[in-house]
Tab-separated table of C-alpha atoms in Angstrom:
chain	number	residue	atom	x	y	z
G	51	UNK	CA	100.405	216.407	176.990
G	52	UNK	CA	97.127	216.808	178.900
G	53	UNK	CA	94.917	216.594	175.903
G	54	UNK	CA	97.117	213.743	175.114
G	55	UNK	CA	96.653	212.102	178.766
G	56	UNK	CA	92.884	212.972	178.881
G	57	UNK	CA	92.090	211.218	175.568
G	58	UNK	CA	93.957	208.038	176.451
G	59	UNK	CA	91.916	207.791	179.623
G	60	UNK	CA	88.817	208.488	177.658
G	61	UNK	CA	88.965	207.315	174.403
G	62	UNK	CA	91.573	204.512	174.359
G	63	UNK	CA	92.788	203.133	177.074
G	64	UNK	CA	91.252	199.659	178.381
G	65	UNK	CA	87.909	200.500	176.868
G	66	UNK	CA	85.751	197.295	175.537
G	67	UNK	CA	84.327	197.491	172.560
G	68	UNK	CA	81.532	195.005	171.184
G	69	UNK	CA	80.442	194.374	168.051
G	70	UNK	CA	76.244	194.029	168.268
G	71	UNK	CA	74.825	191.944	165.574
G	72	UNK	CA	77.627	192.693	163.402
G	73	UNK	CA	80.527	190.758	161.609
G	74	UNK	CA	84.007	192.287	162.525
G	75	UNK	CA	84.997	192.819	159.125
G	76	UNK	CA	84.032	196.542	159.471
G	77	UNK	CA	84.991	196.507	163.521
G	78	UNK	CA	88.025	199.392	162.984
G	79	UNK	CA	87.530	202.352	161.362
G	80	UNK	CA	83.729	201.779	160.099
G	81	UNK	CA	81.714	204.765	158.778
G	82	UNK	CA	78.712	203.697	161.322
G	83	UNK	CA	79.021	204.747	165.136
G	84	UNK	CA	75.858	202.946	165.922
G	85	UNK	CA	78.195	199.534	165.417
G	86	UNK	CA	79.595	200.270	168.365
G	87	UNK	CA	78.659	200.503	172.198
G	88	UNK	CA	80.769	201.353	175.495
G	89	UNK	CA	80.363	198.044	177.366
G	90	UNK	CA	82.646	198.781	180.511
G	91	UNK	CA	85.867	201.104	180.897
G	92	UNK	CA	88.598	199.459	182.939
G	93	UNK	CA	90.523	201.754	185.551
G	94	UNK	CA	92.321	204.531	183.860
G	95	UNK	CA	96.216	203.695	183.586
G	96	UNK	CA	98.583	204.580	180.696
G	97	UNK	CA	99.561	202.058	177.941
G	98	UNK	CA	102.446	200.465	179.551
G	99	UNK	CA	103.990	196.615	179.792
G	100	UNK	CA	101.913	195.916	182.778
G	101	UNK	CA	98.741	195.869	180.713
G	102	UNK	CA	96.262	193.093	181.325
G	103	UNK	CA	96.455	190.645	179.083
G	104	UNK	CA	92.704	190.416	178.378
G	105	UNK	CA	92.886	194.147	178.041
G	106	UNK	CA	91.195	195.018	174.073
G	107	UNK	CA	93.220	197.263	172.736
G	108	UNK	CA	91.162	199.685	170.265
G	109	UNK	CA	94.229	200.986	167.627
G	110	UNK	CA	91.312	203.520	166.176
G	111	UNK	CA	88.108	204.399	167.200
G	112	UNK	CA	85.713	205.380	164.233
G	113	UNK	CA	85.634	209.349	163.245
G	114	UNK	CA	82.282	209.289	164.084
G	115	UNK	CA	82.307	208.124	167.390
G	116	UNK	CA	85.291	210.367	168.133
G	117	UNK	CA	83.408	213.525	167.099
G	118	UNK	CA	80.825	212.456	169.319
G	119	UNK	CA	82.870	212.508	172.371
G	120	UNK	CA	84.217	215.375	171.570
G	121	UNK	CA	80.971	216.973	171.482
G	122	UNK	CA	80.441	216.401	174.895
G	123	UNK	CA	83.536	218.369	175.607
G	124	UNK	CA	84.087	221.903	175.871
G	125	UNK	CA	85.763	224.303	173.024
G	126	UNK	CA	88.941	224.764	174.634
G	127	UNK	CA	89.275	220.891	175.092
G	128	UNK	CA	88.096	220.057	171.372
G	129	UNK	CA	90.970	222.504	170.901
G	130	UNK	CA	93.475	220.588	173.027
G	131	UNK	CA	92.639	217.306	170.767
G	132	UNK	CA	94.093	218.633	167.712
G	133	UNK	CA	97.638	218.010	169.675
G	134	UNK	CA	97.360	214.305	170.151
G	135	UNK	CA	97.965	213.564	166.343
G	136	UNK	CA	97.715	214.502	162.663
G	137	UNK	CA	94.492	212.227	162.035
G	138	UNK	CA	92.672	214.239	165.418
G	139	UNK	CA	94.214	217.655	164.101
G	140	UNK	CA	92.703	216.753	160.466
G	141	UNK	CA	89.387	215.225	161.571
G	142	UNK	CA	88.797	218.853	164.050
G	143	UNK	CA	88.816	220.925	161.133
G	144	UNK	CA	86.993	218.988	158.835
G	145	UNK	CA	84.078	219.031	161.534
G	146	UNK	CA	82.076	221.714	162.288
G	147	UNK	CA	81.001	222.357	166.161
G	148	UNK	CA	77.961	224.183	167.747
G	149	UNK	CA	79.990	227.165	168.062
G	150	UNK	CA	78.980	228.672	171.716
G	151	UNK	CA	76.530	231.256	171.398
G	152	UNK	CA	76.712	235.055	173.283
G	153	UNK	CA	74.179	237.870	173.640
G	154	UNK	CA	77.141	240.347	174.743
G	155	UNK	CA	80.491	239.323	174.025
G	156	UNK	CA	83.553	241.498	175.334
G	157	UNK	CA	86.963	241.379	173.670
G	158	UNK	CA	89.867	243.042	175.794
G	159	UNK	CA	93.372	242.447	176.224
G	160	UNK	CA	94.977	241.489	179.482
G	161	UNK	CA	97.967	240.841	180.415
G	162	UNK	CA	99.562	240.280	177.233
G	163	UNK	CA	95.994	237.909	176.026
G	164	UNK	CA	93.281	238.358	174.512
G	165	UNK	CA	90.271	237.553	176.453
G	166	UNK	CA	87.034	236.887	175.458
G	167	UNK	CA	84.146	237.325	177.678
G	168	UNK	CA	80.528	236.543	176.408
G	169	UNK	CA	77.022	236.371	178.413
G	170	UNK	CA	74.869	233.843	177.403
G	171	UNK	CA	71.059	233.990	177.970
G	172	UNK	CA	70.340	234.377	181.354
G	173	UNK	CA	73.105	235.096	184.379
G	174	UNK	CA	75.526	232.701	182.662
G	175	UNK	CA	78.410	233.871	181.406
G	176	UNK	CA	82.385	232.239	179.910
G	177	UNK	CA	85.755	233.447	179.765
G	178	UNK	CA	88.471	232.517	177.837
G	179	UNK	CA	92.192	233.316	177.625
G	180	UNK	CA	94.133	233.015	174.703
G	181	UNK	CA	97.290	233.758	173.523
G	182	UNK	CA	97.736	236.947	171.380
G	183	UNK	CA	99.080	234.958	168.615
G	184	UNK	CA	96.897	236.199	165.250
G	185	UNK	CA	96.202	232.326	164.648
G	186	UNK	CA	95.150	231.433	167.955
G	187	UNK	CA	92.619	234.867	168.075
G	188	UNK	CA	91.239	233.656	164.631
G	189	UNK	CA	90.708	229.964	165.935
G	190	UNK	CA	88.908	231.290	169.480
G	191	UNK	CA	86.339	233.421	166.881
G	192	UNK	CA	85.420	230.311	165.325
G	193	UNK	CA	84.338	229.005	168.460
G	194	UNK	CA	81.804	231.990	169.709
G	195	UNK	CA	79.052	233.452	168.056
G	196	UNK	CA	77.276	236.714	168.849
G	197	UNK	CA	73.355	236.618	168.470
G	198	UNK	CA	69.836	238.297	169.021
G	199	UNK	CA	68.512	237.134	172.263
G	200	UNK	CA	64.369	236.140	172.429
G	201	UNK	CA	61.718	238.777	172.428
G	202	UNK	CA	60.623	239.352	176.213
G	203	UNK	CA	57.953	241.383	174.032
G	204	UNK	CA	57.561	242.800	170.805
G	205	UNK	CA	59.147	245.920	171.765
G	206	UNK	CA	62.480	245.017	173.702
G	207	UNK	CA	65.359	244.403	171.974
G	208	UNK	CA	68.214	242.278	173.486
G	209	UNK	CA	71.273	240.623	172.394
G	210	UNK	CA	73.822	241.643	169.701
G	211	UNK	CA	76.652	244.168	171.795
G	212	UNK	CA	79.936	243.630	170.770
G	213	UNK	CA	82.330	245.550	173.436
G	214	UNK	CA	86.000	246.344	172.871
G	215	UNK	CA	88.375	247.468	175.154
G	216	UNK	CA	91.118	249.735	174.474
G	217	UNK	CA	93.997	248.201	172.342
G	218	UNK	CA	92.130	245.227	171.451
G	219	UNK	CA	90.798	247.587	168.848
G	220	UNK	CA	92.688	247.189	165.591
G	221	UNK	CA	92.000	247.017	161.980
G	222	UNK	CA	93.071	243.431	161.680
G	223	UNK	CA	90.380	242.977	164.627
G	224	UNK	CA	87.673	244.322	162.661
G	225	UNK	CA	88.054	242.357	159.630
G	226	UNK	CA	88.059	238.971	161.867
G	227	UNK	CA	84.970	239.844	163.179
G	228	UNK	CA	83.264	240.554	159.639
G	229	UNK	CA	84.317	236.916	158.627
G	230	UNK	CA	82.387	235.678	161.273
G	231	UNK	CA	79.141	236.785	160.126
G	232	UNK	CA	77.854	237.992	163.659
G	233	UNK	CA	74.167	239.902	164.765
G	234	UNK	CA	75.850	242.669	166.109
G	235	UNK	CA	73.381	245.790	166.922
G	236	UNK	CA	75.309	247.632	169.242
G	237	UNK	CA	79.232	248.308	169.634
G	238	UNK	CA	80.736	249.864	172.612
G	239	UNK	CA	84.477	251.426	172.463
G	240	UNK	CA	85.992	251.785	176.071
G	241	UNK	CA	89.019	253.238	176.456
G	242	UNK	CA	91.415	254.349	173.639
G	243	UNK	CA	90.833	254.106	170.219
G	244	UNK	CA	94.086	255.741	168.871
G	245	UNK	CA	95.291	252.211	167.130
G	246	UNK	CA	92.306	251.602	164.988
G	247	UNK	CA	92.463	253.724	161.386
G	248	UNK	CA	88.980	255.777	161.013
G	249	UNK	CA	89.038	254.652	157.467
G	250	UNK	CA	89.197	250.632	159.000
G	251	UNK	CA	86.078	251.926	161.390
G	252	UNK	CA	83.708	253.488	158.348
G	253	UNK	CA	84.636	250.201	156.257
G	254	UNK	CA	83.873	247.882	159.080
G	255	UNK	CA	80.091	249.588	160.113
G	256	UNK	CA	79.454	250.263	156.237
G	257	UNK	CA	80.052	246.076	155.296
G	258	UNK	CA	78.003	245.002	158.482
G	259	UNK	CA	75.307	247.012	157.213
G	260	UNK	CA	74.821	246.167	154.037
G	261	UNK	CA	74.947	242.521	154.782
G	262	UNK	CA	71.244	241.737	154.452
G	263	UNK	CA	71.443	238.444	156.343
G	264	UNK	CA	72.802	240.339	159.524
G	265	UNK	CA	71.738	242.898	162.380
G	266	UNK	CA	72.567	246.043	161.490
G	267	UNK	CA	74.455	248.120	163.764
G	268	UNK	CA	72.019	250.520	165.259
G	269	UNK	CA	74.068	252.079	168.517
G	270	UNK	CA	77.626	253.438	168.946
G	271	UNK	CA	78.982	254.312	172.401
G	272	UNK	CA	82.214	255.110	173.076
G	273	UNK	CA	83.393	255.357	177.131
G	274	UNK	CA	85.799	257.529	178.492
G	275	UNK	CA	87.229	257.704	175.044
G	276	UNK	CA	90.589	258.629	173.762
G	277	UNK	CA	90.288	259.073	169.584
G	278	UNK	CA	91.944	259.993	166.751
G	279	UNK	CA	91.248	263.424	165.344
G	280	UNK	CA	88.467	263.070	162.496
G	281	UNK	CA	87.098	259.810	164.057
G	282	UNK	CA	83.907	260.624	164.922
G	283	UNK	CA	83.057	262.543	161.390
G	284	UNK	CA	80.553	262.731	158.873
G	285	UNK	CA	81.910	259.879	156.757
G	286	UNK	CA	81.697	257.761	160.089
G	287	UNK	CA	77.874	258.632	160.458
G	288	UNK	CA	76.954	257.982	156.845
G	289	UNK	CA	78.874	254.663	157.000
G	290	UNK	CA	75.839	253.264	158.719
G	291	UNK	CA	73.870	254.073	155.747
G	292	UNK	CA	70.728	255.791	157.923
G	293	UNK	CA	70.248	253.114	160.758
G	294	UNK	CA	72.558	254.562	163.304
G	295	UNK	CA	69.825	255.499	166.039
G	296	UNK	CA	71.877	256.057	168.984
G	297	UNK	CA	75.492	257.513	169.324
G	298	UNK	CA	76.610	258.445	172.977
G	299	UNK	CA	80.347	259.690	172.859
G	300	UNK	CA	82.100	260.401	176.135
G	301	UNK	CA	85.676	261.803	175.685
G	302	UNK	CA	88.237	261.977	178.748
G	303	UNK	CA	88.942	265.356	179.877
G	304	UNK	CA	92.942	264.987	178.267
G	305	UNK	CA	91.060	264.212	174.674
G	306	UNK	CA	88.804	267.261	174.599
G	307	UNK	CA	92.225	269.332	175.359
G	308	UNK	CA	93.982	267.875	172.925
G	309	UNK	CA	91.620	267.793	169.618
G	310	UNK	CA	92.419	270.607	167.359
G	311	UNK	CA	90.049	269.745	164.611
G	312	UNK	CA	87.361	267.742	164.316
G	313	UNK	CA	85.011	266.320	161.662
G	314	UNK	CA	81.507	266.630	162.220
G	315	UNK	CA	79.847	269.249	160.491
G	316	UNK	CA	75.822	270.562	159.149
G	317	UNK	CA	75.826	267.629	156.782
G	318	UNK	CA	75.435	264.943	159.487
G	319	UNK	CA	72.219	266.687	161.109
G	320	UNK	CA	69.618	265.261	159.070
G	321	UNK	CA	71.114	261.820	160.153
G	322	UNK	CA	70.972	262.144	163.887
G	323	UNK	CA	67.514	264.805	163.698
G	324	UNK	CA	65.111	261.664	162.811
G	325	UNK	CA	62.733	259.526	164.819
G	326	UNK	CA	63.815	257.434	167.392
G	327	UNK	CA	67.457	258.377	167.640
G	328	UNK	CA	69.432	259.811	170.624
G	329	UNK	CA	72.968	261.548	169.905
G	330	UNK	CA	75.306	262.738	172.866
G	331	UNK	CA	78.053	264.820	170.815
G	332	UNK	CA	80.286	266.792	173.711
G	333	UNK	CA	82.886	269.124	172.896
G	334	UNK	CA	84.842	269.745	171.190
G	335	UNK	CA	82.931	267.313	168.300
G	336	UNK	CA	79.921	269.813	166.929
G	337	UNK	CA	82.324	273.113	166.440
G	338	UNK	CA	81.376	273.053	162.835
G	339	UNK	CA	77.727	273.385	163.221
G	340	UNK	CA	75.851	276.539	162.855
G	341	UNK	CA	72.596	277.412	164.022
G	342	UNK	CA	71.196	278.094	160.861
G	343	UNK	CA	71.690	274.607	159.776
G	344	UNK	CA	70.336	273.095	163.378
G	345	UNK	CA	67.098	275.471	162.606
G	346	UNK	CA	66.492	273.985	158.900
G	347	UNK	CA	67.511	270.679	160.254
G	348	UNK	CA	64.491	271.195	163.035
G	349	UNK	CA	62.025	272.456	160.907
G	350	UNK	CA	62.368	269.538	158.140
G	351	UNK	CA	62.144	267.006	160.902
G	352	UNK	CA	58.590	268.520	162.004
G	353	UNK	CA	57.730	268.873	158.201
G	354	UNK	CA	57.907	265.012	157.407
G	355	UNK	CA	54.692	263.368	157.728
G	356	UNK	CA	56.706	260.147	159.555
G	357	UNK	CA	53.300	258.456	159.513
G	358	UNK	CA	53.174	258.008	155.700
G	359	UNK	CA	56.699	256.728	155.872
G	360	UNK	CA	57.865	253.022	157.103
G	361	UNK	CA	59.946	254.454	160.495
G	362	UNK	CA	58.121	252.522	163.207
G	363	UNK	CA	56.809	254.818	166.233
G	364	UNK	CA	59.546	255.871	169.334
G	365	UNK	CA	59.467	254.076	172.480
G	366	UNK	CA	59.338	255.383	176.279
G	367	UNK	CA	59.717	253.648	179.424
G	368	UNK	CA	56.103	253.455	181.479
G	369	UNK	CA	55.664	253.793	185.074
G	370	UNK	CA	57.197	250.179	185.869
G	371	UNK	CA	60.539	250.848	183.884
G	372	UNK	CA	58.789	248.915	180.616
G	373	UNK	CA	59.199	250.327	176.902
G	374	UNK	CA	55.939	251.474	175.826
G	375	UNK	CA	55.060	253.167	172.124
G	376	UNK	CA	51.643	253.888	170.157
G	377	UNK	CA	51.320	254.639	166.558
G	378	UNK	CA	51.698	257.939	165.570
G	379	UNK	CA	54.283	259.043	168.240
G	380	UNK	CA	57.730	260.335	166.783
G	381	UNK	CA	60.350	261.191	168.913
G	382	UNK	CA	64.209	262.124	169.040
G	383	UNK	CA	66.997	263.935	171.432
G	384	UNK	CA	70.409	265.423	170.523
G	385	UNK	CA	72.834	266.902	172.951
G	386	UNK	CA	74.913	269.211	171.527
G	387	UNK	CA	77.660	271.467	173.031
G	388	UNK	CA	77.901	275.221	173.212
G	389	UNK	CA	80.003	277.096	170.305
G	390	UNK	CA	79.766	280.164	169.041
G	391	UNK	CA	76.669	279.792	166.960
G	392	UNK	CA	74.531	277.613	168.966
G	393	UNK	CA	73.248	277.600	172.573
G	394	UNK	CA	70.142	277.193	174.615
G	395	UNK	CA	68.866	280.725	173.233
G	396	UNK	CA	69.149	280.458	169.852
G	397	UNK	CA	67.204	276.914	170.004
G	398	UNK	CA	64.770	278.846	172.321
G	399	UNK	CA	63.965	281.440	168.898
G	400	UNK	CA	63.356	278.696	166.699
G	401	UNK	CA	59.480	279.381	165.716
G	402	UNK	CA	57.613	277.153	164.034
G	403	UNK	CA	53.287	276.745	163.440
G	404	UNK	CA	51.830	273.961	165.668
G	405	UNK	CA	54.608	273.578	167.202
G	406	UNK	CA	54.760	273.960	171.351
G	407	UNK	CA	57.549	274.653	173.661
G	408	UNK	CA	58.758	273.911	176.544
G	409	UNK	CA	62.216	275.428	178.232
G	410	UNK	CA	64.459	274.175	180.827
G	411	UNK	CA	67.119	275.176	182.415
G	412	UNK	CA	70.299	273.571	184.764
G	413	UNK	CA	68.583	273.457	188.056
G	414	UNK	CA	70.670	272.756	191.086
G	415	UNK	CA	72.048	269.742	191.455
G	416	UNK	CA	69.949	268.190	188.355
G	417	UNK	CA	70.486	268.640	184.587
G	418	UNK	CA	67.437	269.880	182.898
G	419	UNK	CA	64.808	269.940	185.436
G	420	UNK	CA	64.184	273.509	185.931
G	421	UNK	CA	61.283	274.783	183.737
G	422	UNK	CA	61.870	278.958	182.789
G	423	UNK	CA	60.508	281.090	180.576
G	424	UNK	CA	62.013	281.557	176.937
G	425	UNK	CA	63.509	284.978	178.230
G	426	UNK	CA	64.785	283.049	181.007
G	427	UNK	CA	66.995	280.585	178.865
G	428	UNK	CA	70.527	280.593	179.363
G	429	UNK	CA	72.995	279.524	177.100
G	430	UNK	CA	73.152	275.974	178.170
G	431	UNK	CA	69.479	274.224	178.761
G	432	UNK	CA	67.057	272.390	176.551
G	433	UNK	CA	63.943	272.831	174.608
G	434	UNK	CA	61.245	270.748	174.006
G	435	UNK	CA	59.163	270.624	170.486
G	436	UNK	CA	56.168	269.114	170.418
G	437	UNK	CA	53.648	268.914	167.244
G	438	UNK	CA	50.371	267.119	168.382
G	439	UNK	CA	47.452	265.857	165.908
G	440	UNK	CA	44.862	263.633	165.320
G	441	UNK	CA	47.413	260.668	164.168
G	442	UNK	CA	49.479	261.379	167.291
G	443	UNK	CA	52.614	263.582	167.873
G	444	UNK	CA	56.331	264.382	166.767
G	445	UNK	CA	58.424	265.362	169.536
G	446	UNK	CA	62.394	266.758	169.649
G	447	UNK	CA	64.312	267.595	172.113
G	448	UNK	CA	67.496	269.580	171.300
G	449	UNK	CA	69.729	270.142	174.201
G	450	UNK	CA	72.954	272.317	174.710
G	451	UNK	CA	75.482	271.635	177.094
């Protein structure tokens, strides 16, 4: 009724329409909006039997010059239209609108809606509540898009994050949003996971990624996460087919109690051991890795000769909170958690030629600051490897926790 009421008064209703330099033959329903001009729009009343008699009554604007209104209307009231009548309903999905484009866009569920929240370039940002119908979601998607924001530099990357809250994570979710063919380059999981199927998770990252037209997905965080055992797992980590760079998982202290088992074993080190990457893997996630495997692991990372390779140099912030690089410089950081084969001391024994070290301990109050001697390690602390030449320098930091 109030798209109904809003297109009388704008579209309909008492509005004067001249034919310029044109016979009237083609007046109704011509294929040519530029026939036709808005002389003057009389006050807005409903069609009724009090009607001025000199009143024009227009039975059908042309489809062009109706999708041009509605262009000048929001989604949600494009949407309304479709309710005045089969010929609106019929005409709105035979047209394609500029579909409302998001750097972030946030998908939660709230009060028994959906909502969609995006951020637009800039401060701007749009909400909208629909109903948690399956055809209503699918109709909403086709009005947002999720893209790469503009280069501030040549270095900063922006746009792309997808965020998910909770039980707005499904499998049917995840196969809506690979039909809509978004840039998505990072995905963050808050909340619990526990009604999304790991195998819909692998599927979903392995199809974005080997979509050539799209962003790959590059960085997977998950906030004060509740999962499914065997959800963060090697198949999960080779789903993203080597351009997963940065993984930060942060369980709730009720999850870590309750995992019995988990997936993530030696095979998935040489995937998250690489230039530029930064993995957070807390407990009880890294069980299954030895310290044999994190030595060979170290040692083929500071083998590789990255500068005879395509991987493009790391980044660091400068002085004035700016990402910075230069050719030549390699760098990458995993936290892992203690177990019974690795800790701070065992890292601290890795040896390897050219290679420095540098060893820090928990200091009080801050994590990491304290610089020791090797003897001095602990079982929790981090070590630093660093390989300088003439072409630069390959850095690693391997932390336990």
């Amino acid at each position: 009724a109030k798209a109904a009421m809003m297109i009388h008064i704008m579209f309909i209703a008492h509005i004067d329409m001249h034919l310029l330099n044109r016979s009237v033959d083609g007046m109704w329903g011509g294929s040519s909006c530029t026939n036709w001009v808005i002389d003057r729009a009389l006050p807005a009343t409903r069609f009724g039997s009090n009607m001025p008699n000199n009143t024009t009554r227009v039975p059908q604007l042309p489809n062009e010059l109706i999708v041009e209104i509605w262009k000048k209307a929001c989604a949600q009231d494009r949407r309304n239209c479709r309710a005045v009548c089969r010929h609106w309903k019929a005409l709105y999905h035979r047209c394609k609108f500029p579909r409302t484009r998001f750097l972030n866009l946030n998908i939660s569920i709230r009060d028994g809606q959906y909502v969609l929240f995006g951020r637009k370039e800039g401060k701007t940002s749009c909400a909208i509540e629909i109903r948690p119908q399956w055809r209503f979601l699918a109709s909403a998607f086709q009005m947002v898009e999720l893209v790469l924001g503009t280069h501030l530099d040549k270095i900063e990357k922006r746009g792309g994050l997808l965020s998910i809250e909770g039980r707005a994570l499904t499998d049917e979710l995840l196969l809506l949003i690979l039909e809509q063919k978004w840039n998505i380059r990072s995905v963050e999981l808050n909340g619990e996971t526990v009604f999304v199927r790991n195998e819909a998770m692998c599927e979903f990252v392995s199809k974005q990624n080997q979509d050539n037209g799209l962003s790959n997905i590059e960085c997977l965080v998950l906030r004060d996460a509740v999962i499914n055992v065997g959800f963060i797992s090697d198949r999960l980590l080779s789903s993203f087919n080597s351009k997963l760079y940065e993984l930060h998982v942060h369980l709730t202290h009720n999850c870590k109690q309750w995992l019995s088992r988990t997936s993530l074993s030696n095979f998935s080190l040489p995937l998250m051991i690489k230039p530029n990457s930064t993995f957070f893997i807390p407990s009880p996630l890294a069980n299954r890795i030895t310290m044999t495997a994190l030595k060979m692991a170290i040692e083929e990372y500071f083998k590789t000769d990255w500068n005879k390779t395509d991987v493009p140099s790391s980044l660091w912030r400068n002085e004035q909170g700016r990402l910075s690089t230069y050719p030549g410089y390699y760098s990458c950081t995993l936290t892992l958690h203690l177990n019974t084969s690795v800790n701070a001391q065992a890292v601290a024994q890795v040896e390897m030629p050219g290679v420095e070290k540098v060893y820090f301990a928990i200091g009080a109050g801050t994590f990491y600051q304290k610089t020791v001697e090797k003897e001095e390690m602990g079982l929790r602390g981090r070590v630093l490897f660093v390989k300088r030449n003439v072409e630069g320098c390959t850095v690693a930091r391997i932390a336990v926790s």
